[in-house]
Coordinates of C-alpha atoms in Angstrom, one line a residue:
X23 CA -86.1 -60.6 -27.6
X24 CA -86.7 -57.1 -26.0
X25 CA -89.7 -55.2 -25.2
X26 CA -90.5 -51.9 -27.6
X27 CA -90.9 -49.1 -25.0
X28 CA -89.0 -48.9 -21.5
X29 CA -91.2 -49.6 -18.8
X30 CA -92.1 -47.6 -15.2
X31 CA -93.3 -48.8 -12.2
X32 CA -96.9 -48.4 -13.3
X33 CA -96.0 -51.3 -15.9
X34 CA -94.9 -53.4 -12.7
X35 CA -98.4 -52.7 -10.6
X36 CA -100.2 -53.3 -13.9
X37 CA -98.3 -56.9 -14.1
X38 CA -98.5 -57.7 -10.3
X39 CA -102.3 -56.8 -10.6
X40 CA -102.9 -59.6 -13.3
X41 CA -100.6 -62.4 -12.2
X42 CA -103.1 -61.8 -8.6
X43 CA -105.9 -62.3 -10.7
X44 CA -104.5 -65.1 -12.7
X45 CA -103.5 -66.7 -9.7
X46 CA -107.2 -66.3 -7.9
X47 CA -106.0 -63.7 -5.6
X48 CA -107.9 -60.1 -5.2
X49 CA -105.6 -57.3 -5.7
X50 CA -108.6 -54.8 -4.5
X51 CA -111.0 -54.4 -2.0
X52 CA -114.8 -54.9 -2.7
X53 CA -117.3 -52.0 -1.7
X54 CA -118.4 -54.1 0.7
X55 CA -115.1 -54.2 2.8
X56 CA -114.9 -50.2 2.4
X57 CA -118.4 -50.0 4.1
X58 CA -117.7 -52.0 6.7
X59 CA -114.1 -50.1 7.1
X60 CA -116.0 -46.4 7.2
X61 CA -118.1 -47.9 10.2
X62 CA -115.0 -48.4 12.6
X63 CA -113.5 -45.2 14.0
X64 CA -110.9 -46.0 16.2
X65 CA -108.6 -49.2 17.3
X66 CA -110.1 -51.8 19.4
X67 CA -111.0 -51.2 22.8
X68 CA -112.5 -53.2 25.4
X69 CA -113.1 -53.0 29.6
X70 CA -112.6 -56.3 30.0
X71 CA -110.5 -56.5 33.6
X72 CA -108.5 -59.9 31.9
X73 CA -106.6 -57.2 29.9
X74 CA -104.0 -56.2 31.7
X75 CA -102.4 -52.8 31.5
X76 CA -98.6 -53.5 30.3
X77 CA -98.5 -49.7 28.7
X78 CA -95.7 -48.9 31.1
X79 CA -92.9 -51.6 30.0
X80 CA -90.3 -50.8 27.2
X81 CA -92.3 -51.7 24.4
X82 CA -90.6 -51.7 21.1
X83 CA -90.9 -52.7 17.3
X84 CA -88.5 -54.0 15.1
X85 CA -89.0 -54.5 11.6
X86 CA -87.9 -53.6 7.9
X87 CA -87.4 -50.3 7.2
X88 CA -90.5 -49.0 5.3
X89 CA -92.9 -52.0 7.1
X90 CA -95.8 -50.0 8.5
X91 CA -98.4 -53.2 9.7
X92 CA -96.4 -53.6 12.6
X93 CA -97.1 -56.7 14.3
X94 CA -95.3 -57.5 16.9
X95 CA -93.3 -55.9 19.8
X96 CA -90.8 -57.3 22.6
X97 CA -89.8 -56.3 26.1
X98 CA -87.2 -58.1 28.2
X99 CA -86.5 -58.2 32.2
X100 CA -83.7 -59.7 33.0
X101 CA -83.8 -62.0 36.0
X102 CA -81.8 -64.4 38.8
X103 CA -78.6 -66.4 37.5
X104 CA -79.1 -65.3 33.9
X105 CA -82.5 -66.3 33.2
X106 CA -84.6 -63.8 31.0
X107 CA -88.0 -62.5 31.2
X108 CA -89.3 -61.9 27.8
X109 CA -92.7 -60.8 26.9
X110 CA -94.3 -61.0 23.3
X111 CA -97.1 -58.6 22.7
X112 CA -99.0 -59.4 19.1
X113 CA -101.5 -57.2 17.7
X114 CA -105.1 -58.4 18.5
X115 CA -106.7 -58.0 14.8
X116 CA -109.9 -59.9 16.1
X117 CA -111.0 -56.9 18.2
X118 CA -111.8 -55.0 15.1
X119 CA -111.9 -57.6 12.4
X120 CA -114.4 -60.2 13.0
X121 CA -115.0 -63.7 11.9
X122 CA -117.5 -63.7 9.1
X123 CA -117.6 -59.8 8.1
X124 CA -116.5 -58.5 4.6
X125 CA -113.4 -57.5 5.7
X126 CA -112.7 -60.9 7.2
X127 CA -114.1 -62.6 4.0
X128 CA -111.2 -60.4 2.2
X129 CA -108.6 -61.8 4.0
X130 CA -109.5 -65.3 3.8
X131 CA -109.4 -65.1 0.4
X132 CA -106.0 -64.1 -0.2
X133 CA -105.1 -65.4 3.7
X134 CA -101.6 -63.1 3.4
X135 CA -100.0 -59.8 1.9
X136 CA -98.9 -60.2 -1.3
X137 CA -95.2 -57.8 -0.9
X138 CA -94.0 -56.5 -4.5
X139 CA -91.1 -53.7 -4.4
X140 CA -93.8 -51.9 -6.9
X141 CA -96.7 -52.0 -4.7
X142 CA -97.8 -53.9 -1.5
X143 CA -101.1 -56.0 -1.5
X144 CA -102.3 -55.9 1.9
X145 CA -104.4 -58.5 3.1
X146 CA -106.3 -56.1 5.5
X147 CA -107.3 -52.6 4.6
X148 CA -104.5 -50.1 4.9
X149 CA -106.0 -48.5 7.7
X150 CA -106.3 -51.1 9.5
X151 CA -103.1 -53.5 9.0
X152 CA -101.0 -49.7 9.2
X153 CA -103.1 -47.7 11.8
X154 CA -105.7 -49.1 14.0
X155 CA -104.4 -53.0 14.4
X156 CA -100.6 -52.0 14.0
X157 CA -99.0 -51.5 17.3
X158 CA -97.9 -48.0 16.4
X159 CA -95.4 -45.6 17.7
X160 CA -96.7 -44.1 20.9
X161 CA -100.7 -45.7 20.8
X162 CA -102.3 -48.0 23.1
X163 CA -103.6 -51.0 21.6
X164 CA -104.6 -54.4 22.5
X165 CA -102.6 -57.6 22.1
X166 CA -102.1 -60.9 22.4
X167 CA -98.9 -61.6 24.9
X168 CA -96.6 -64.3 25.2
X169 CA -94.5 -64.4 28.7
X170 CA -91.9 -66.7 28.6
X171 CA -89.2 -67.1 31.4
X172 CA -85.5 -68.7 29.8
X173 CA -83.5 -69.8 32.1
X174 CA -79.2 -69.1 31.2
X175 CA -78.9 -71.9 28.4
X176 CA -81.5 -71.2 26.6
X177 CA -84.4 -73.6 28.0
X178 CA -87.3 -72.8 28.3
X179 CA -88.9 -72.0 32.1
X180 CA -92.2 -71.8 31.7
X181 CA -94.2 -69.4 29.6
X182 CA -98.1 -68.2 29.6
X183 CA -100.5 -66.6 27.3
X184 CA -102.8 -63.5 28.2
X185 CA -104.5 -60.3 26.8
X186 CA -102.8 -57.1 27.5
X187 CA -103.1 -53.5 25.9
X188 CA -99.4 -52.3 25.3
X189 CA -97.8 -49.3 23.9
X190 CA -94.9 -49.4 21.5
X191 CA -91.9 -46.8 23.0
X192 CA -89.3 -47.4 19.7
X193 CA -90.3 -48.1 16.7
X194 CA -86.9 -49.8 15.3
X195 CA -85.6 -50.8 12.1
X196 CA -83.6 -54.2 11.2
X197 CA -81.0 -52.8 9.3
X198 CA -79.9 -49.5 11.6
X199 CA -80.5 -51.7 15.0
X200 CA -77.7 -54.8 13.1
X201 CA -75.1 -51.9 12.7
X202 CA -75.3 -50.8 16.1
X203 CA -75.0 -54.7 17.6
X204 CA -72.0 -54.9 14.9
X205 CA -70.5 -51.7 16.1
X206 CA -70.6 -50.3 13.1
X207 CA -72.9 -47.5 14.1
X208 CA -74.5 -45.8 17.1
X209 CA -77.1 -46.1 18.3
X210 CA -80.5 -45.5 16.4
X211 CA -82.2 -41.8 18.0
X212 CA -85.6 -44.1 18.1
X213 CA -83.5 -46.1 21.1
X214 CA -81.1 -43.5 22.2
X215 CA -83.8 -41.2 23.1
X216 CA -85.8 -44.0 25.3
X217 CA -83.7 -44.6 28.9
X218 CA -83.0 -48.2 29.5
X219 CA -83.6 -49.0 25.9
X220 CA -80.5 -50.4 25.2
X221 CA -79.8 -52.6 27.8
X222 CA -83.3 -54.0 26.5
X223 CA -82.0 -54.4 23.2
X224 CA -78.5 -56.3 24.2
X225 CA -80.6 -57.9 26.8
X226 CA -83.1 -59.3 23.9
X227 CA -79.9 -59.8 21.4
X228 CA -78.1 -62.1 23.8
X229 CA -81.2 -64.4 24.6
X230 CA -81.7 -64.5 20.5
X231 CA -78.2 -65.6 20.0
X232 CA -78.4 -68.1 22.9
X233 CA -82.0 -70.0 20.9
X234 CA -80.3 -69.6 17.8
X235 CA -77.1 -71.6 19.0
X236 CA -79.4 -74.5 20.5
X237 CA -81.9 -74.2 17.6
X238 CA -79.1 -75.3 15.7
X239 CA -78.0 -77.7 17.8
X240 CA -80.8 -79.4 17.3
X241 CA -80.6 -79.4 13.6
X242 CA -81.9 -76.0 12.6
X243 CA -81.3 -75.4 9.0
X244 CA -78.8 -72.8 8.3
X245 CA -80.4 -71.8 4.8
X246 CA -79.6 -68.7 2.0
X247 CA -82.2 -67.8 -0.6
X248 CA -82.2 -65.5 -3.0
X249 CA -84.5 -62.6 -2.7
X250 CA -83.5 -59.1 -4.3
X251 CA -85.6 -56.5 -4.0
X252 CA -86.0 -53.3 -6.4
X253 CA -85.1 -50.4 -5.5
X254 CA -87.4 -47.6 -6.8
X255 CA -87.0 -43.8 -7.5
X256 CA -90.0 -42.0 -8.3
X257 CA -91.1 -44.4 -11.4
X258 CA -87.8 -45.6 -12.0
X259 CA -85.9 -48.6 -10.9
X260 CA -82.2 -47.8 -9.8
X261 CA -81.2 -50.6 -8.3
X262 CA -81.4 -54.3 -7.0
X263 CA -80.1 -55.3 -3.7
X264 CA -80.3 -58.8 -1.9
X265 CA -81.9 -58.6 1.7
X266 CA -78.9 -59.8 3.9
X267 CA -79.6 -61.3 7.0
X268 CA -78.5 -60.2 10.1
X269 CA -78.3 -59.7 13.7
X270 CA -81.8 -57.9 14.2
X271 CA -83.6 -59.8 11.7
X272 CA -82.1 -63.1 14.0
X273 CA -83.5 -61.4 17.4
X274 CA -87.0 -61.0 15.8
X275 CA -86.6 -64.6 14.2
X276 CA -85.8 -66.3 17.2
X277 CA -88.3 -65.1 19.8
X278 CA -91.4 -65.4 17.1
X279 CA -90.1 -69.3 17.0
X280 CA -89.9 -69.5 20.2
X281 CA -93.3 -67.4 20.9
X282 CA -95.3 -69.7 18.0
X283 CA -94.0 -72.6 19.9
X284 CA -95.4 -71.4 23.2
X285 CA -98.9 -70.5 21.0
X286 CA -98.9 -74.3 19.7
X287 CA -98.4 -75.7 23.4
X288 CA -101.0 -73.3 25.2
X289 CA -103.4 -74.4 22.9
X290 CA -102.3 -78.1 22.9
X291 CA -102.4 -77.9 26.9
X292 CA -106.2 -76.8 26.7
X293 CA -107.2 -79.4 24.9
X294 CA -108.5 -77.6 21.7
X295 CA -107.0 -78.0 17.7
X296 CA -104.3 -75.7 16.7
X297 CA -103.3 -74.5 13.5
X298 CA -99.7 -75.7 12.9
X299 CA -96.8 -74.6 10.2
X300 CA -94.9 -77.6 9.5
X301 CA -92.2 -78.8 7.0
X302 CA -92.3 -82.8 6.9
X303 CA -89.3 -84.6 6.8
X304 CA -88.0 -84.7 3.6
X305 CA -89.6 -87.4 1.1
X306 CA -86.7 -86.5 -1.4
X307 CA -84.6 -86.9 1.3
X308 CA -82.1 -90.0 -1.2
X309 CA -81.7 -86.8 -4.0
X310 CA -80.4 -84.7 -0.8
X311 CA -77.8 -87.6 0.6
X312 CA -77.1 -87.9 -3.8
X313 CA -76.7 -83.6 -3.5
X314 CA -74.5 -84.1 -0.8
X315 CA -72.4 -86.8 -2.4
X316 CA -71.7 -84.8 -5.7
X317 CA -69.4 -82.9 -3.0
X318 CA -67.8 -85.4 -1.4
X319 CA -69.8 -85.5 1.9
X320 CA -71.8 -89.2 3.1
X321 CA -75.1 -88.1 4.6
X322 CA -77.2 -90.8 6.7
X323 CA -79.8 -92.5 4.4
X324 CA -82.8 -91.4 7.1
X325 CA -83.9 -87.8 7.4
X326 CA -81.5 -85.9 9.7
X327 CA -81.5 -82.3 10.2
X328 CA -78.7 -82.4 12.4
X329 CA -76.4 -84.1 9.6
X330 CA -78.1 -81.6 6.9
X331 CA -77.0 -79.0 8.9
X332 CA -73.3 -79.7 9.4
X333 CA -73.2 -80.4 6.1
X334 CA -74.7 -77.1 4.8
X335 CA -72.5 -75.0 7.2
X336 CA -69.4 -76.9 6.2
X337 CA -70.7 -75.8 2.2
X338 CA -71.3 -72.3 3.5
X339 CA -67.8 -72.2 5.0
X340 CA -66.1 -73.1 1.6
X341 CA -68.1 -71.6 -1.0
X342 CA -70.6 -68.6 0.4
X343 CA -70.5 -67.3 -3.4
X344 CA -72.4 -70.4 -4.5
X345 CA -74.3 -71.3 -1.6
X346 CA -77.2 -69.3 -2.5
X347 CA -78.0 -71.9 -5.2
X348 CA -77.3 -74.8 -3.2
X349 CA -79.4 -73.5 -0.8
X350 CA -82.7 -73.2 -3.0
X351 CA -81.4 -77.1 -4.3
X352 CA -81.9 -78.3 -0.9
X353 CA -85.2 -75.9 -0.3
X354 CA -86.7 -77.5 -3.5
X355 CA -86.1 -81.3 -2.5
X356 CA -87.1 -80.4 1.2
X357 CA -90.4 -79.9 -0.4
X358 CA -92.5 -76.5 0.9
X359 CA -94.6 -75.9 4.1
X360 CA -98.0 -76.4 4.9
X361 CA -100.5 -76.0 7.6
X362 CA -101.9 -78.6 8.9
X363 CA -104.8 -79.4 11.8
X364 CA -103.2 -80.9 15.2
X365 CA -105.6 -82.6 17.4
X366 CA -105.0 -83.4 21.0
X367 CA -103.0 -87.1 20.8
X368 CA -102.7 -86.8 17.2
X369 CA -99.7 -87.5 15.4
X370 CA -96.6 -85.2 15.4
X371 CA -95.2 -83.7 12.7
X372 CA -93.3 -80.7 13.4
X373 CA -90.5 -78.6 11.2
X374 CA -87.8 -79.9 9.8
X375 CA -86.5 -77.2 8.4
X376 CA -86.5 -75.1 11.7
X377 CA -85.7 -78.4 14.0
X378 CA -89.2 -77.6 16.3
X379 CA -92.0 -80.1 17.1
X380 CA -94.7 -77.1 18.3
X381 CA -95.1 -74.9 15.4
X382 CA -97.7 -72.4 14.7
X383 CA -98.2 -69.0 13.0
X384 CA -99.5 -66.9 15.4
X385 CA -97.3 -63.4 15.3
X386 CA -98.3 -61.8 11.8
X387 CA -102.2 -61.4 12.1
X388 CA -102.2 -58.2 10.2
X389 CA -100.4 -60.1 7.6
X390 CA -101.3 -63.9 7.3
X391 CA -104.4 -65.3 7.8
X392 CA -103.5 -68.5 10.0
X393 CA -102.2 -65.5 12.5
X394 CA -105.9 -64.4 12.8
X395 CA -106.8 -67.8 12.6
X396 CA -104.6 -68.9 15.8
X397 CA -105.5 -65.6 18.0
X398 CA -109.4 -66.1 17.5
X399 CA -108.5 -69.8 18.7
X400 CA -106.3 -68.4 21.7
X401 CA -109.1 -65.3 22.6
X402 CA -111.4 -68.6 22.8
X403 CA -109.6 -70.6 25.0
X404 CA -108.0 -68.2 27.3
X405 CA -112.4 -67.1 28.1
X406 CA -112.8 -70.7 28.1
X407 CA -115.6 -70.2 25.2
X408 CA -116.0 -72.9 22.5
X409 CA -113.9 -72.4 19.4
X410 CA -114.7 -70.6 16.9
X411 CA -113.6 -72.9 14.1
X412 CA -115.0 -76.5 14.3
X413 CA -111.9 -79.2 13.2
X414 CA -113.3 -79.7 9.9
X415 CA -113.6 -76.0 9.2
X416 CA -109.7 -75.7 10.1
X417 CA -108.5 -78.8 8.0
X418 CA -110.7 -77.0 5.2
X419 CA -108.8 -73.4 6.4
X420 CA -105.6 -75.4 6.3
X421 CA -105.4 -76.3 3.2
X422 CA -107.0 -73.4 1.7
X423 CA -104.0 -71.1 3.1
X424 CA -101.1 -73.4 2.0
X425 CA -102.7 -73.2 -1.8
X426 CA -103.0 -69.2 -1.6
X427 CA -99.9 -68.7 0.3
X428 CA -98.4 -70.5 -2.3
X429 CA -100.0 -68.7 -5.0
X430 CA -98.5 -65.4 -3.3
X431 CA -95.2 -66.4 -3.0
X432 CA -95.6 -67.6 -7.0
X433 CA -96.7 -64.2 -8.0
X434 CA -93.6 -62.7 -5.8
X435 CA -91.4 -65.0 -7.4
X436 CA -93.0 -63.8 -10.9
X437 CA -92.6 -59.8 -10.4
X438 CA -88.6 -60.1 -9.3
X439 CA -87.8 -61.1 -12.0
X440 CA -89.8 -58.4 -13.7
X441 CA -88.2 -55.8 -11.9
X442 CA -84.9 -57.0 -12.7
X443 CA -85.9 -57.3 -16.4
X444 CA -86.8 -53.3 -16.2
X445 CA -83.5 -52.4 -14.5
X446 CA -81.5 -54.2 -17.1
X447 CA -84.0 -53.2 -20.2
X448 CA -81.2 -50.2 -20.5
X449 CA -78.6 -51.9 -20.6
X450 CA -78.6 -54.2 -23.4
X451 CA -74.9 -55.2 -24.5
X452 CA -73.4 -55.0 -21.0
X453 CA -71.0 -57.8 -19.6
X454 CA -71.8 -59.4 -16.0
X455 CA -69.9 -62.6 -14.1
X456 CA -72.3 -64.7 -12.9
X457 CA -72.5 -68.4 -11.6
X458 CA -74.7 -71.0 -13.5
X459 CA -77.5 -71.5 -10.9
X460 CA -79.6 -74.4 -13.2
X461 CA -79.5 -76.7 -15.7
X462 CA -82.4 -78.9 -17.5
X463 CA -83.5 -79.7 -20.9
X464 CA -84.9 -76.6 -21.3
X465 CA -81.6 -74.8 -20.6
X466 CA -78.8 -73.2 -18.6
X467 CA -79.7 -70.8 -16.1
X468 CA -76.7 -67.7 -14.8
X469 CA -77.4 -65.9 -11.6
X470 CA -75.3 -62.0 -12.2
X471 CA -73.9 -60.9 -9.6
X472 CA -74.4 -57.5 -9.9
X473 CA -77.5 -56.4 -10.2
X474 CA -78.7 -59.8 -8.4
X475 CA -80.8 -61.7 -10.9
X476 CA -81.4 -64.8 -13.3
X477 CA -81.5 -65.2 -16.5
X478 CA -81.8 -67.6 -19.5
X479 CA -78.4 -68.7 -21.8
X480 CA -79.7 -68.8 -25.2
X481 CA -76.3 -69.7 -26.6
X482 CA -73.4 -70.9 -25.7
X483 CA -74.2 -73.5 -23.1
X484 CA -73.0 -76.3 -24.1
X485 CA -70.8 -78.3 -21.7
X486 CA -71.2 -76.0 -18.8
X487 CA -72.5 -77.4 -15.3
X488 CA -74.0 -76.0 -12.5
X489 CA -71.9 -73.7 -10.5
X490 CA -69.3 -73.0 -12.8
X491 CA -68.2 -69.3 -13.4
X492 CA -69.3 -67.3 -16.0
X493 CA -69.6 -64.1 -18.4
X494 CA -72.2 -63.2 -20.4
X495 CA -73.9 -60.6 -22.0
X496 CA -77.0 -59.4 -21.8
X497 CA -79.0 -59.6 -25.3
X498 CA -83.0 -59.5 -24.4
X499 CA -85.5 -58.6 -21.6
X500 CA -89.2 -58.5 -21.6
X501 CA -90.3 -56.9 -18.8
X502 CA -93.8 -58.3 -19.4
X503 CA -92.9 -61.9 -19.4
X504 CA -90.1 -61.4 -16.6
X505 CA -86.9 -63.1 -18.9
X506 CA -83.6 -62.3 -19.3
X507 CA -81.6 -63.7 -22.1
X508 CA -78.1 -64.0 -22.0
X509 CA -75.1 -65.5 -24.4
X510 CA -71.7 -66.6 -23.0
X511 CA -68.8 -64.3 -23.8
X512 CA -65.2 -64.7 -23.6

């Protein structure tokens, strides 16, 4: 099986284009959204004397390398006997996108960005989500801020919610910033050039590291998935490499868990619903004890994060080549996320999967639409004004967003392996080692492990299991479809 013509980017927009459609997701923007988007002609910008001024504080962003819809930036002061003040600043979307106008309609279709290596989907209008709402280089905009005190360990002091308008000092990239923490590299010139900058930055890293180690503690889990992105010159694509996580990516991680759980309590504390991100405990939790049997290890027969944990770090330890694969096992059987409402003395649920009871999604509004959902709700409360949403307009909202979120991540899913099918289109006949990653009555499944992808074995499978070793050669793509055929070899 192979596709007639090689194929170019434009083949992979075309493709991501229709699986949105398919998947009742609007890849474009409706006349009516561009109207409204000609009418506004600057960022948001109110008198109101609750915004505070906060321009003056180190402000910076850290992010992926070519991400433009910045979010989210972080300062740090550090206080008496260790403890940390860090604030949060999240860009406030609502002041130019309103509940109930065509741009807002947009985005509750599709309630996130779909992210494709050939083309980004964004749930607001470009210049919006990567100009006026994104907390740009060297502009004042307004925000949502989180202030949260930790004391040494890693507790939690206290922490409040206000309006601010901020400016970013250093706009900062994941990948440069990880070296530098590593030692591997100096300093990025973003940083460098901004005094006191990097004693913000190791301030930021070390109060990241301390959450993480008591996240973890707590059960956190410690998981791997498998995410390559292409990697595109001009039309071509050149290359596939895995997104590795690191130090930087951690820092961000940890003080957006921490800051969603400080979103979930504010709102909690003032007595109005909230918008929460949870991932139950595990229904399929017996086929995760029977996972963890097939290597030896006795797990408890309740739901235990803690126990998952130790067990997946111990997995980790003695087989990182595989653990990718176990990883999306466990991710499978864990069962996916949802939002769900949470009512003043309703019951808990929480996330499993991240070991927190007070979960929302509160520090992406330029990209997810529960983000804008949460700081219309927090806008609301913090002028003590009704909110905007009644409860059975967010259970509606709720549920809406978990089934287009999913959609999103199916249609993600879909165009990797696409792109991997047009890198490897070429080279038909090659040899790779690879690691059976799946097995069913439809057939054996080999991860290659260079380029990272999957394909299909369409002969010579019998008697393999998962995780044994492999070589194959590559005998059919179709780009279209996103397969990759493979037989066994010697």
């Amino acid at each position: 099986m192979h596709d007639k013509h090689l194929h170019h980017r434009s083949d992979l927009v075309r493709i991501a284009t229709r699986a949105m459609t398919e998947r009742g997701l609007e890849p474009e923007f409706s006349s009516r959204v561009e109207h409204q988007l000609a009418a506004i002609t600057g960022p948001g910008n109110e008198a109101d004397p609750a915004i505070r001024d906060l321009t003056h504080l180190l402000w910076c962003s850290l992010d992926n390398d070519d991400s433009l819809d910045l979010d989210q930036l972080t300062v740090s002061e550090v206080l008496a006997h260790g403890a940390v003040r860090l604030w949060v600043a999240i860009a406030d979307v609502d002041a130019l996108v309103k509940k109930g106008t065509p741009i807002d309609e947009h985005a509750l279709i599709n309630t996130t960005s779909v992210y494709t290596s050939a083309r980004i989907f964004p749930m607001l209008p470009e210049r919006l989500s990567t100009d006026l709402t994104s907390l740009n280089f060297n502009e004042d905009r307004l925000a949502l801020v989180t202030e949260m005190v930790f004391n040494a360990d890693g507790s939690l002091a206290g922490s409040t919610v206000y309006r601010a308008r901020v400016r970013n000092k250093a706009k900062l990239a994941y990948d440069a910033v990880s070296a530098w923490i590593d030692g591997d590299a100096a300093l990025p010139a973003a940083a460098a050039t901004v005094p006191g900058m990097e004693a913000q930055l190791r301030t930021q890293d070390l109060v990241a590291q301390t959450l993480r180690v008591r996240r973890h503690a707590e059960g956190s889990l410690e998981l791997e998935t498998f995410q390559p992105r292409a990697v595109f010159e001009g039309e071509e694509v050149v290359d596939i490499r895995q997104q590795v996580q690191n130090r930087a990516r951690q820092l961000i991680e940890e003080v957006m868990i921490a800051t969603n759980g400080c979103t979930a309590r504010y709102l909690a504390g003032r007595g109005g619903a909230s918008l929460r991100r949870v991932v139950r405990s595990p229904e399929r939790w017996l086929r995760i004890v029977a996972v963890a049997k097939e290597y030896g290890e006795t797990l408890p027969a309740d739901p235990d994060s803690k126990a998952l944990e130790a067990f997946l770090a111990k997995r980790h330890k003695a087989d990182p080549l595989r653990f990718p694969d176990l990883s999306l096992v466990i991710v499978r059987l864990m069962g996916s996320g949802e939002y769900v409402v949470e009512t003043p003395g309703g019951p808990p649920i929480g996330h499993f999967g991240l070991a927190v009871r007070d979960y929302t999604h509160s520090t992406a509004p330029n990209r997810r639409f529960p983000d804008l959902i949460t700081s219309r709700l927090l806008k609301a409360a913090l002028a003590d004004e009704p909110q905007p949403y009644s409860n059975a307009e967010l259970v509606e909202l709720a549920m809406h967003c978990t089934r287009q979120e999913d959609s999103a991540q199916k249609v993600e899913r879909r165009m990797r392996k696409s792109e991997a099918a047009l890198l490897l289109e070429s080279r038909l006949g090659q040899r790779f080692d690879g690691v059976v990653n799946g097995s069913t009555d439809d057939g054996v499944w080999v991860r290659i492990f260079s380029p990272p992808a999957d394909g299909k074995l369409v002969e010579g499978d019998g008697g393999l299991k998962v995780g044994d070793k492999v070589s194959v050669k590559l005998v059919g793509t179709n780009v279209e479809r996103g397969f990759i055929d493979f037989v066994l070899v010697g």
